[in-house]
Amino acid sequence: MGRVYTDYSFDSLNGFLTINTDVSDYYDDSYVEAYWEDSSYFHESFYDSTSFSFEFDVWDGGVFAHDISVENDFTGEIETYSEDYHVYVYASAGQSINGSGIRDIAFGSDFNDVISLGAGNDDAFGGAGNDYIDGGSGADVMQGQTGNDIYIVSSTGDRTIEYAGQGTDIVRAFTHWTLSANIERLELQGSANLVGTGNSLNNTIVGNSGANTLRGAAGHDYLTG
C-alpha cells in the first residue's frame, strides 16, 4: 500500500500542475492511497482536507470494473456506483456547481451552494448551508442535508431526501409531486395541471397557474392555488 501527501495547484492558463509532498507540512494536505485488494481488484482512494475542492472523472475501466463508493455522513450508509461519472467535491465557501452532461455526483460545501446538474441520472449532496439543488433532466437523487434547502424537480423519477431537524426545506416541482419526509413546503411550477400532495408535517402547498389538485395529507396544512 502506498500513500502520498500533497498540496496541489493547477494553472489552467499555462497548463502547470504543481504538487508539494513536503512531509513536514501534511496536516492540511490531501493524499492518495492505492493498493491491490486481491488479484483482480485495485483500490484507489482520494482523501481531501476540509480546505480543498476538487473534481475527477470515473471512466470505463476496460477489462476492470470501475466503481465509486460514497459514504453518507448522516446515516453511515455506503452507496456504490458502477457507471461513468464526473465527481465534484467542494469545501470552500459557497459554490456554483454546473453538471458535466454525463452522470454526476456533486458534494457541496459547508456554505450556501448552487448545484445544477443537467442531463443524466445524478446524485447531489448539499452539505451544510442553505443549498439550491437542481438535478436537471433524468432521475436524480438530491440530499440537501443540513440547512434550509431548495430542490428543483422535473421528473417523477427524482428523489429528495431530508432527515429530521435539518432545516425548513422547499420543493419546486414541474411535475406531479408528493413531498417526501421532513420537507415542509411544495411550490408547483409552470402552467400544467399538476397534483401536489403533502406529507405528515404541517405543510404549505402552493399551486401554479394551471388547474391544480392540492392535497395536504396529514398535519395542519395551508393550501393555496
mmCIF file of C-alpha atoms in Angstrom:
data_model
loop_
_atom_site.group_PDB
_atom_site.id
_atom_site.type_symbol
_atom_site.label_atom_id
_atom_site.label_comp_id
_atom_site.label_asym_id
_atom_site.label_seq_id
_atom_site.Cartn_x
_atom_site.Cartn_y
_atom_site.Cartn_z
ATOM 1 C CA MET A 1 0.000 0.000 0.000
ATOM 2 C CA GLY A 2 1.240 3.488 -0.793
ATOM 3 C CA ARG A 3 0.274 6.919 0.483
ATOM 4 C CA VAL A 4 1.445 10.308 -0.798
ATOM 5 C CA TYR A 5 0.537 13.578 0.977
ATOM 6 C CA THR A 6 0.216 16.545 -1.351
ATOM 7 C CA ASP A 7 -0.553 20.207 -1.648
ATOM 8 C CA TYR A 8 -1.527 20.788 -5.238
ATOM 9 C CA SER A 9 -2.395 23.598 -7.620
ATOM 10 C CA PHE A 10 -3.205 23.777 -11.315
ATOM 11 C CA ASP A 11 -2.517 26.731 -13.599
ATOM 12 C CA SER A 12 -5.152 26.370 -16.342
ATOM 13 C CA LEU A 13 -3.644 29.222 -18.392
ATOM 14 C CA ASN A 14 -0.161 27.730 -18.697
ATOM 15 C CA GLY A 15 -1.019 24.089 -18.070
ATOM 16 C CA PHE A 16 1.193 23.659 -14.990
ATOM 17 C CA LEU A 17 0.378 21.166 -12.260
ATOM 18 C CA THR A 18 2.273 21.707 -9.001
ATOM 19 C CA ILE A 19 2.406 19.043 -6.285
ATOM 20 C CA ASN A 20 4.095 19.638 -2.928
ATOM 21 C CA THR A 21 4.902 16.469 -0.988
ATOM 22 C CA ASP A 22 6.696 18.079 1.964
ATOM 23 C CA VAL A 23 6.126 15.567 4.784
ATOM 24 C CA SER A 24 6.772 18.253 7.411
ATOM 25 C CA ASP A 25 3.617 20.064 6.272
ATOM 26 C CA TYR A 26 0.987 17.358 5.822
ATOM 27 C CA TYR A 27 -1.719 18.341 8.327
ATOM 28 C CA ASP A 28 -3.940 20.092 5.766
ATOM 29 C CA ASP A 29 -2.770 18.050 2.791
ATOM 30 C CA SER A 30 -4.629 15.613 0.605
ATOM 31 C CA TYR A 31 -3.388 12.124 -0.011
ATOM 32 C CA VAL A 32 -3.898 9.282 -2.446
ATOM 33 C CA GLU A 33 -3.925 5.716 -1.188
ATOM 34 C CA ALA A 34 -3.641 2.775 -3.594
ATOM 35 C CA TYR A 35 -3.278 -0.977 -3.201
ATOM 36 C CA TRP A 36 -4.337 -4.303 -4.701
ATOM 37 C CA GLU A 37 -7.284 -5.662 -2.683
ATOM 38 C CA ASP A 38 -6.822 -9.017 -4.403
ATOM 39 C CA SER A 39 -5.541 -10.230 -7.774
ATOM 40 C CA SER A 40 -8.408 -8.606 -9.669
ATOM 41 C CA TYR A 41 -9.326 -5.544 -7.606
ATOM 42 C CA PHE A 42 -7.138 -2.438 -7.430
ATOM 43 C CA HIS A 43 -8.285 0.040 -4.784
ATOM 44 C CA GLU A 44 -7.637 3.785 -5.030
ATOM 45 C CA SER A 45 -8.819 6.364 -2.509
ATOM 46 C CA PHE A 46 -8.507 10.139 -2.591
ATOM 47 C CA TYR A 47 -8.703 11.920 0.763
ATOM 48 C CA ASP A 48 -9.033 15.664 0.896
ATOM 49 C CA SER A 49 -8.791 18.096 3.789
ATOM 50 C CA THR A 50 -11.650 20.477 4.534
ATOM 51 C CA SER A 51 -9.771 23.364 2.931
ATOM 52 C CA PHE A 52 -9.631 21.972 -0.614
ATOM 53 C CA SER A 53 -12.001 21.319 -3.512
ATOM 54 C CA PHE A 54 -11.523 19.008 -6.449
ATOM 55 C CA GLU A 55 -13.152 17.250 -9.401
ATOM 56 C CA PHE A 56 -12.389 13.954 -11.080
ATOM 57 C CA ASP A 57 -13.817 11.533 -13.631
ATOM 58 C CA VAL A 58 -14.623 7.854 -13.256
ATOM 59 C CA TRP A 59 -14.468 6.318 -16.724
ATOM 60 C CA ASP A 60 -14.693 2.893 -18.321
ATOM 61 C CA GLY A 61 -12.114 0.617 -16.742
ATOM 62 C CA GLY A 62 -11.806 -1.659 -19.773
ATOM 63 C CA VAL A 63 -11.452 -5.230 -18.508
ATOM 64 C CA PHE A 64 -11.814 -3.991 -14.910
ATOM 65 C CA ALA A 65 -14.937 -2.719 -13.192
ATOM 66 C CA HIS A 66 -14.899 0.960 -12.296
ATOM 67 C CA ASP A 67 -16.832 1.699 -9.120
ATOM 68 C CA ILE A 68 -17.005 4.634 -6.754
ATOM 69 C CA SER A 69 -18.312 4.355 -3.187
ATOM 70 C CA VAL A 70 -19.856 7.253 -1.281
ATOM 71 C CA GLU A 71 -20.471 7.269 2.471
ATOM 72 C CA ASN A 72 -23.374 9.300 3.845
ATOM 73 C CA ASP A 73 -22.159 11.387 6.811
ATOM 74 C CA PHE A 74 -25.605 11.400 8.401
ATOM 75 C CA THR A 75 -26.574 7.708 8.191
ATOM 76 C CA GLY A 76 -23.258 5.918 7.720
ATOM 77 C CA GLU A 77 -24.711 4.174 4.653
ATOM 78 C CA ILE A 78 -22.333 3.468 1.780
ATOM 79 C CA GLU A 79 -23.586 3.537 -1.808
ATOM 80 C CA THR A 80 -21.562 2.165 -4.710
ATOM 81 C CA TYR A 81 -21.898 3.449 -8.272
ATOM 82 C CA SER A 82 -20.680 1.479 -11.282
ATOM 83 C CA GLU A 83 -21.096 3.833 -14.226
ATOM 84 C CA ASP A 84 -19.141 6.663 -15.826
ATOM 85 C CA TYR A 85 -19.314 9.688 -13.530
ATOM 86 C CA HIS A 86 -17.965 13.154 -13.117
ATOM 87 C CA VAL A 87 -17.460 13.839 -9.414
ATOM 88 C CA TYR A 88 -17.423 17.291 -7.815
ATOM 89 C CA VAL A 89 -16.254 17.773 -4.220
ATOM 90 C CA TYR A 90 -16.220 21.313 -2.851
ATOM 91 C CA ALA A 91 -15.131 22.507 0.572
ATOM 92 C CA SER A 92 -14.592 26.227 0.024
ATOM 93 C CA ALA A 93 -17.213 28.900 0.609
ATOM 94 C CA GLY A 94 -20.449 28.896 -1.381
ATOM 95 C CA GLN A 95 -20.032 27.086 -4.696
ATOM 96 C CA SER A 96 -21.889 27.135 -8.020
ATOM 97 C CA ILE A 97 -21.596 23.646 -9.487
ATOM 98 C CA ASN A 98 -22.715 23.055 -13.085
ATOM 99 C CA GLY A 99 -23.088 19.479 -14.277
ATOM 100 C CA SER A 100 -20.948 17.811 -16.905
ATOM 101 C CA GLY A 101 -23.795 16.432 -19.045
ATOM 102 C CA ILE A 102 -22.939 12.849 -18.095
ATOM 103 C CA ARG A 103 -23.904 11.264 -14.794
ATOM 104 C CA ASP A 104 -22.645 13.451 -11.959
ATOM 105 C CA ILE A 105 -22.067 13.115 -8.240
ATOM 106 C CA ALA A 106 -21.793 16.502 -6.528
ATOM 107 C CA PHE A 107 -20.834 17.283 -2.939
ATOM 108 C CA GLY A 108 -21.464 20.832 -1.788
ATOM 109 C CA SER A 109 -19.541 22.761 0.825
ATOM 110 C CA ASP A 110 -20.490 23.732 4.384
ATOM 111 C CA PHE A 111 -21.755 27.027 2.962
ATOM 112 C CA ASN A 112 -24.643 28.076 0.675
ATOM 113 C CA ASP A 113 -24.192 26.262 -2.651
ATOM 114 C CA VAL A 114 -25.962 26.271 -6.019
ATOM 115 C CA ILE A 115 -25.862 22.823 -7.644
ATOM 116 C CA SER A 116 -27.285 22.465 -11.188
ATOM 117 C CA LEU A 117 -26.550 19.090 -12.723
ATOM 118 C CA GLY A 118 -28.269 18.982 -16.118
ATOM 119 C CA ALA A 119 -28.648 15.739 -18.073
ATOM 120 C CA GLY A 120 -28.064 12.301 -16.601
ATOM 121 C CA ASN A 121 -29.253 10.441 -13.518
ATOM 122 C CA ASP A 122 -27.344 12.487 -10.970
ATOM 123 C CA ASP A 123 -26.694 12.447 -7.232
ATOM 124 C CA ALA A 124 -26.285 15.649 -5.216
ATOM 125 C CA PHE A 125 -25.313 16.163 -1.579
ATOM 126 C CA GLY A 126 -25.671 19.759 -0.423
ATOM 127 C CA GLY A 127 -23.726 19.578 2.828
ATOM 128 C CA ALA A 128 -24.281 22.234 5.478
ATOM 129 C CA GLY A 129 -25.643 25.606 4.403
ATOM 130 C CA ASN A 130 -28.782 26.734 2.603
ATOM 131 C CA ASP A 131 -28.415 24.994 -0.749
ATOM 132 C CA TYR A 132 -30.205 25.223 -4.107
ATOM 133 C CA ILE A 133 -30.188 21.869 -5.884
ATOM 134 C CA ASP A 134 -31.483 21.290 -9.419
ATOM 135 C CA GLY A 135 -30.955 17.766 -10.676
ATOM 136 C CA GLY A 136 -31.993 18.718 -14.215
ATOM 137 C CA SER A 137 -33.335 16.056 -16.554
ATOM 138 C CA GLY A 138 -33.072 12.412 -15.601
ATOM 139 C CA ALA A 139 -33.967 10.545 -12.423
ATOM 140 C CA ASP A 140 -31.925 12.349 -9.784
ATOM 141 C CA VAL A 141 -31.293 11.774 -6.081
ATOM 142 C CA MET A 142 -30.906 15.013 -4.122
ATOM 143 C CA GLN A 143 -29.939 15.336 -0.460
ATOM 144 C CA GLY A 144 -29.772 18.864 0.880
ATOM 145 C CA GLN A 145 -28.524 17.721 4.290
ATOM 146 C CA THR A 146 -28.414 20.465 6.952
ATOM 147 C CA GLY A 147 -29.689 23.978 6.277
ATOM 148 C CA ASN A 148 -32.790 25.398 4.587
ATOM 149 C CA ASP A 149 -32.614 23.841 1.134
ATOM 150 C CA ILE A 150 -34.493 24.314 -2.144
ATOM 151 C CA TYR A 151 -34.966 21.412 -4.571
ATOM 152 C CA ILE A 152 -35.958 21.720 -8.232
ATOM 153 C CA VAL A 153 -37.651 18.566 -9.539
ATOM 154 C CA SER A 154 -38.695 17.938 -13.136
ATOM 155 C CA SER A 155 -39.244 14.176 -13.247
ATOM 156 C CA THR A 156 -41.372 11.775 -11.213
ATOM 157 C CA GLY A 157 -38.217 9.659 -11.042
ATOM 158 C CA ASP A 158 -36.463 12.294 -8.909
ATOM 159 C CA ARG A 159 -35.940 11.692 -5.190
ATOM 160 C CA THR A 160 -35.474 14.263 -2.444
ATOM 161 C CA ILE A 161 -34.037 13.065 0.863
ATOM 162 C CA GLU A 162 -34.079 15.016 4.115
ATOM 163 C CA TYR A 163 -33.625 13.903 7.716
ATOM 164 C CA ALA A 164 -35.422 15.302 10.758
ATOM 165 C CA GLY A 165 -34.107 18.510 12.248
ATOM 166 C CA GLN A 166 -32.142 19.611 9.185
ATOM 167 C CA GLY A 167 -33.917 22.888 8.466
ATOM 168 C CA THR A 168 -37.001 24.116 6.603
ATOM 169 C CA ASP A 169 -36.959 22.887 3.016
ATOM 170 C CA ILE A 170 -38.818 23.595 -0.226
ATOM 171 C CA VAL A 171 -39.533 21.532 -3.342
ATOM 172 C CA ARG A 172 -40.319 23.441 -6.554
ATOM 173 C CA ALA A 173 -41.891 20.873 -8.868
ATOM 174 C CA PHE A 174 -42.562 20.950 -12.609
ATOM 175 C CA THR A 175 -44.375 17.601 -12.352
ATOM 176 C CA HIS A 176 -46.932 15.865 -10.108
ATOM 177 C CA TRP A 177 -45.277 15.649 -6.720
ATOM 178 C CA THR A 178 -45.713 14.202 -3.236
ATOM 179 C CA LEU A 179 -43.445 15.622 -0.559
ATOM 180 C CA SER A 180 -41.056 13.110 0.956
ATOM 181 C CA ALA A 181 -40.495 13.001 4.713
ATOM 182 C CA ASN A 182 -39.098 16.051 6.521
ATOM 183 C CA ILE A 183 -39.768 18.578 3.730
ATOM 184 C CA GLU A 184 -42.143 21.376 4.651
ATOM 185 C CA ARG A 185 -43.153 23.293 1.536
ATOM 186 C CA LEU A 186 -44.200 22.426 -2.044
ATOM 187 C CA GLU A 187 -44.439 25.006 -4.827
ATOM 188 C CA LEU A 188 -45.797 23.820 -8.187
ATOM 189 C CA GLN A 189 -44.097 25.433 -11.193
ATOM 190 C CA GLY A 190 -45.057 26.135 -14.807
ATOM 191 C CA SER A 191 -48.652 26.095 -16.075
ATOM 192 C CA ALA A 192 -49.536 22.385 -16.343
ATOM 193 C CA ASN A 193 -52.459 20.943 -14.376
ATOM 194 C CA LEU A 194 -50.493 19.278 -11.595
ATOM 195 C CA VAL A 195 -51.268 17.322 -8.445
ATOM 196 C CA GLY A 196 -49.378 18.382 -5.331
ATOM 197 C CA THR A 197 -49.516 16.307 -2.148
ATOM 198 C CA GLY A 198 -48.059 16.942 1.289
ATOM 199 C CA ASN A 199 -46.625 14.627 3.934
ATOM 200 C CA SER A 200 -47.156 14.185 7.696
ATOM 201 C CA LEU A 201 -45.791 17.643 8.559
ATOM 202 C CA ASN A 202 -47.669 20.937 8.664
ATOM 203 C CA ASN A 203 -47.141 21.757 5.009
ATOM 204 C CA THR A 204 -47.592 24.785 2.798
ATOM 205 C CA ILE A 205 -48.583 23.785 -0.744
ATOM 206 C CA VAL A 206 -48.732 26.430 -3.471
ATOM 207 C CA GLY A 207 -50.263 25.788 -6.886
ATOM 208 C CA ASN A 208 -49.212 27.221 -10.240
ATOM 209 C CA SER A 209 -51.325 28.973 -12.891
ATOM 210 C CA GLY A 210 -52.920 25.687 -14.008
ATOM 211 C CA ALA A 211 -55.935 23.804 -12.626
ATOM 212 C CA ASN A 212 -54.172 22.039 -9.766
ATOM 213 C CA THR A 213 -55.268 19.412 -7.286
ATOM 214 C CA LEU A 214 -53.724 20.123 -3.879
ATOM 215 C CA ARG A 215 -53.791 17.558 -1.084
ATOM 216 C CA GLY A 216 -52.487 18.279 2.373
ATOM 217 C CA ALA A 217 -52.342 14.696 3.702
ATOM 218 C CA ALA A 218 -51.705 14.557 7.480
ATOM 219 C CA GLY A 219 -50.840 17.604 9.561
ATOM 220 C CA HIS A 220 -52.286 21.120 9.670
ATOM 221 C CA ASP A 221 -51.684 22.333 6.135
ATOM 222 C CA TYR A 222 -52.039 25.573 4.206
ATOM 223 C CA LEU A 223 -53.117 25.163 0.577
ATOM 224 C CA THR A 224 -53.297 27.972 -1.957
ATOM 225 C CA GLY A 225 -53.895 27.903 -5.699
#
